[in-house]
Coordinates of C-alpha atoms in Angstrom, one line a residue:
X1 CA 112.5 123.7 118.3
X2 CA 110.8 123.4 115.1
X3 CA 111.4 120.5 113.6
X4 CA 108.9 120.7 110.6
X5 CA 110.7 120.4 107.1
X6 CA 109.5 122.2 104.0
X7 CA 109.8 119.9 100.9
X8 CA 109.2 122.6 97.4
X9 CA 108.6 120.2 94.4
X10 CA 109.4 121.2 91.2
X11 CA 107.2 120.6 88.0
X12 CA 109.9 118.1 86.5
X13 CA 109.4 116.0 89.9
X14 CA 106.1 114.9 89.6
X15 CA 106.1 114.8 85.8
X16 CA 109.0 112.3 86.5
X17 CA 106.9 110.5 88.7
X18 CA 103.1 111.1 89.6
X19 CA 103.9 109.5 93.3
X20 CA 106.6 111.8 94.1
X21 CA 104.4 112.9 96.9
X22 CA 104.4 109.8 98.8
X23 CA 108.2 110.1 98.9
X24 CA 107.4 113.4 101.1
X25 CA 104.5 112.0 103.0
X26 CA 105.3 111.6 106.7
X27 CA 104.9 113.4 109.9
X28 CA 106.4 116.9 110.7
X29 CA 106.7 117.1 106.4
X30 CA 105.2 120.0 104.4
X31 CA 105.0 119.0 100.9
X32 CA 105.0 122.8 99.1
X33 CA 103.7 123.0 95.6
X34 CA 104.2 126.2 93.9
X35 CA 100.8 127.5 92.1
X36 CA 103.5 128.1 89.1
X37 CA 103.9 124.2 88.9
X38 CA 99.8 123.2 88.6
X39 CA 100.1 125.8 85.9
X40 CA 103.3 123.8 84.1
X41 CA 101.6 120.9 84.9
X42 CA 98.5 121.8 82.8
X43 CA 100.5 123.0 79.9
X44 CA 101.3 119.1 79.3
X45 CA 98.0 117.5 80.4
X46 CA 96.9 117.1 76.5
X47 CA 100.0 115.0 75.6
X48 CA 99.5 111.5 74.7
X49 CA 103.1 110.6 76.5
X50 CA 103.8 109.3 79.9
X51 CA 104.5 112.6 80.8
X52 CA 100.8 114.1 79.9
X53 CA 99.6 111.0 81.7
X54 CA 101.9 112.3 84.6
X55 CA 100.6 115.8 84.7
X56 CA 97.0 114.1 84.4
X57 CA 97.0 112.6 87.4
X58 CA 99.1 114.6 89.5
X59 CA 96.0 117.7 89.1
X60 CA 93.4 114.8 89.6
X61 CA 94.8 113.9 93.4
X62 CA 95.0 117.2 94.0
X63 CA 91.5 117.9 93.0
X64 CA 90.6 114.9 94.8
X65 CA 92.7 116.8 98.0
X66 CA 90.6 119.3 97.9
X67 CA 87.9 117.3 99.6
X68 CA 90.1 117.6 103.2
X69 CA 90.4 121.3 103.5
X70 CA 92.0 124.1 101.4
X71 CA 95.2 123.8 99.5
X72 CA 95.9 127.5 100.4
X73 CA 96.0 126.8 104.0
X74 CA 96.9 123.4 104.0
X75 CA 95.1 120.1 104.5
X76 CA 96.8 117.2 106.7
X77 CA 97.4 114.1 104.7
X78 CA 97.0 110.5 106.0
X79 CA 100.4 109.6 106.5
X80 CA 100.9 112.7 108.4
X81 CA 102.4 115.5 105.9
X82 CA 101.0 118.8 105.2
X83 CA 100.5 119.6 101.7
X84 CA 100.2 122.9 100.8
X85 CA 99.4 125.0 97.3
X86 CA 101.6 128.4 97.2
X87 CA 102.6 131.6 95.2
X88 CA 105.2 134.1 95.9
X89 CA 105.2 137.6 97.1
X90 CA 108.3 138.6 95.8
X91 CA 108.5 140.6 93.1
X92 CA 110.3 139.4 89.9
X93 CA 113.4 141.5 88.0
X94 CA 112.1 143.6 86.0
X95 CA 113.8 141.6 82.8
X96 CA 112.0 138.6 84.3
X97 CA 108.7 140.2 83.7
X98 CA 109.5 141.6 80.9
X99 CA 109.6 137.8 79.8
X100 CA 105.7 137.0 79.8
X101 CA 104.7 138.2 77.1
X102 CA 107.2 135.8 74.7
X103 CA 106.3 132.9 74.6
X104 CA 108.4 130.6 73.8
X105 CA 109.2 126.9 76.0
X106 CA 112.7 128.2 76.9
X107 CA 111.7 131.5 77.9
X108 CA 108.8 129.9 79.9
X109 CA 110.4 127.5 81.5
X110 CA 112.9 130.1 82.8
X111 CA 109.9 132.4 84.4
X112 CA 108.5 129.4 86.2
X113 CA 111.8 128.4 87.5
X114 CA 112.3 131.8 89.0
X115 CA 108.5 131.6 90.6
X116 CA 109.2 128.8 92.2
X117 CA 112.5 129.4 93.4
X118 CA 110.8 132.6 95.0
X119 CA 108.1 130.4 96.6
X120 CA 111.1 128.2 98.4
X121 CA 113.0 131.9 99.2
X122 CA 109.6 132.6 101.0
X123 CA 109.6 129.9 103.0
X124 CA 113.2 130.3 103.6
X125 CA 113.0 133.7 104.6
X126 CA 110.3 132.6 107.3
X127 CA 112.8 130.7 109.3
X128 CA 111.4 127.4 107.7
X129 CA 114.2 124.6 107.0
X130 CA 113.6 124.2 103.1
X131 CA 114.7 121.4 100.5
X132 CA 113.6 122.1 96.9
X133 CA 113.6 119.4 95.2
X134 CA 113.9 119.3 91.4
X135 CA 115.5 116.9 88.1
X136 CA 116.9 120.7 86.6
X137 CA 120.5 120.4 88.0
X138 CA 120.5 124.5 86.8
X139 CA 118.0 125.4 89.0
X140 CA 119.4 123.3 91.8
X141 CA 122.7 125.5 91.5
X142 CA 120.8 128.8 91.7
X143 CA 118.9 127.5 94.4
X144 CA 122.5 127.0 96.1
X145 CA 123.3 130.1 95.7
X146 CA 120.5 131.6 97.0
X147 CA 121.6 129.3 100.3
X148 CA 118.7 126.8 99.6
X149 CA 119.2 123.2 99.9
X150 CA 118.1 121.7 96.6
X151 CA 118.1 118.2 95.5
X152 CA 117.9 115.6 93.1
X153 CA 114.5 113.8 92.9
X154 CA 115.4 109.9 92.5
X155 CA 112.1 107.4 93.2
X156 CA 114.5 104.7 93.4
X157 CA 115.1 105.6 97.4
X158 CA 113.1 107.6 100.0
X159 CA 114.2 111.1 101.2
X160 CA 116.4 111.6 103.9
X161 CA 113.9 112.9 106.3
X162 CA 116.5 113.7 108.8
X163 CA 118.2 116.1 106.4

C-alpha cells in the first residue's frame, strides 16, 4: 500500500508564509509546486511588502534546492519529503485559453488557479492521495468538486499527516 501523500501548494500559501514548506516536510510527503505558482510568485518579487519579501525568498530556497537534484524529477529534502516542481498536461477550456491574452489581476489569477488545480487533477488521476492546499476558499470548493481534498493553510498548527 502506498502510503505517500501529495501535498499541491498554492501561490497564496507560501506568500502567506515563506515556511509553508516545513509544515509539509516529513517522510512519505511530496510537497508539489505547480510551475504556475514560481511564475505568480515572480509577479510579486518587486514589491516592497511582506508579501514581495515572501515571494523573494520562497524562489531563493528553491534556487538554493536546486543544488540536490532536479526539481522536475524530485530532490529528497532533509526531513524526508520530496519536493517536486510540476506543470499540467491537461488541456485548458477553450474560454480559459482564450483568457491569456487579457491581462488583467482577476483574469490572471483565474488562469493560474485553473493550472494548478490541473496539476493536483494529475496527480489525482495517477492514483496519488492529493491535498491541495490553498488560503482561496473558491478554489478550495472547485477543488471539492473535482473530488480533491483541499485545505485551508493555517501556520498556527502542523498538518494532519495522517489525513
Amino acid at each position: 500500500m502506498n502510503s505517500a501523500h501529495y501535498y499541491v501548494l498554492d501561490s497564496n500559501v507560501l506568500l502567506h508564509d515563506m515556511h509553508a514548506i516545513q509544515n509539509f516536510n516529513r517522510p512519505q510527503q511530496h510537497i508539489i509546486i505547480p510551475i504556475y505558482v514560481i511564475e505568480e510568485l515572480d509577479s510579486f518579487k518587486e514589491e516592497l511588502s511582506e508579501r514581495g519579501q515572501c515571494a523573494r525568498y520562497v524562489t531563493r530556497w528553491l534556487d538554493q534546492q536546486r543544488s540536490l537534484g532536479s526539481l522536475a524529477t524530485g530532490i529528497l529534502l532533509a526531513q524526508g519529503a520530496y519536493l517536486r516542481v510540476i506543470h499540467t498536461q491537461n488541456q485548458l477550456p477553450y474560454h480559459m485559453t482564450s483568457l491569456q491574452s487579457v491581462h488583467t489581476a482577476h483574469i490572471s489569477h483565474l488562469y493560474y488557479d485553473e493550472l494548478i488545480l490541473r496539476c493536483a487533477l494529475d496527480l489525482l488521476e495517477k492514483g496519488q492521495h492529493v491535498t491541495l492546499v490553498s488560503k482561496d476558499i473558491n478554489l478550495r470548493v472547485r477543488a471539492d468538486v473535482h473530488g480533491i481534498c483541499a485545505i485551508d493553510y493555517r501556520p498556527d498548527y502542523q498538518i494532519d499527516y495522517q489525513a
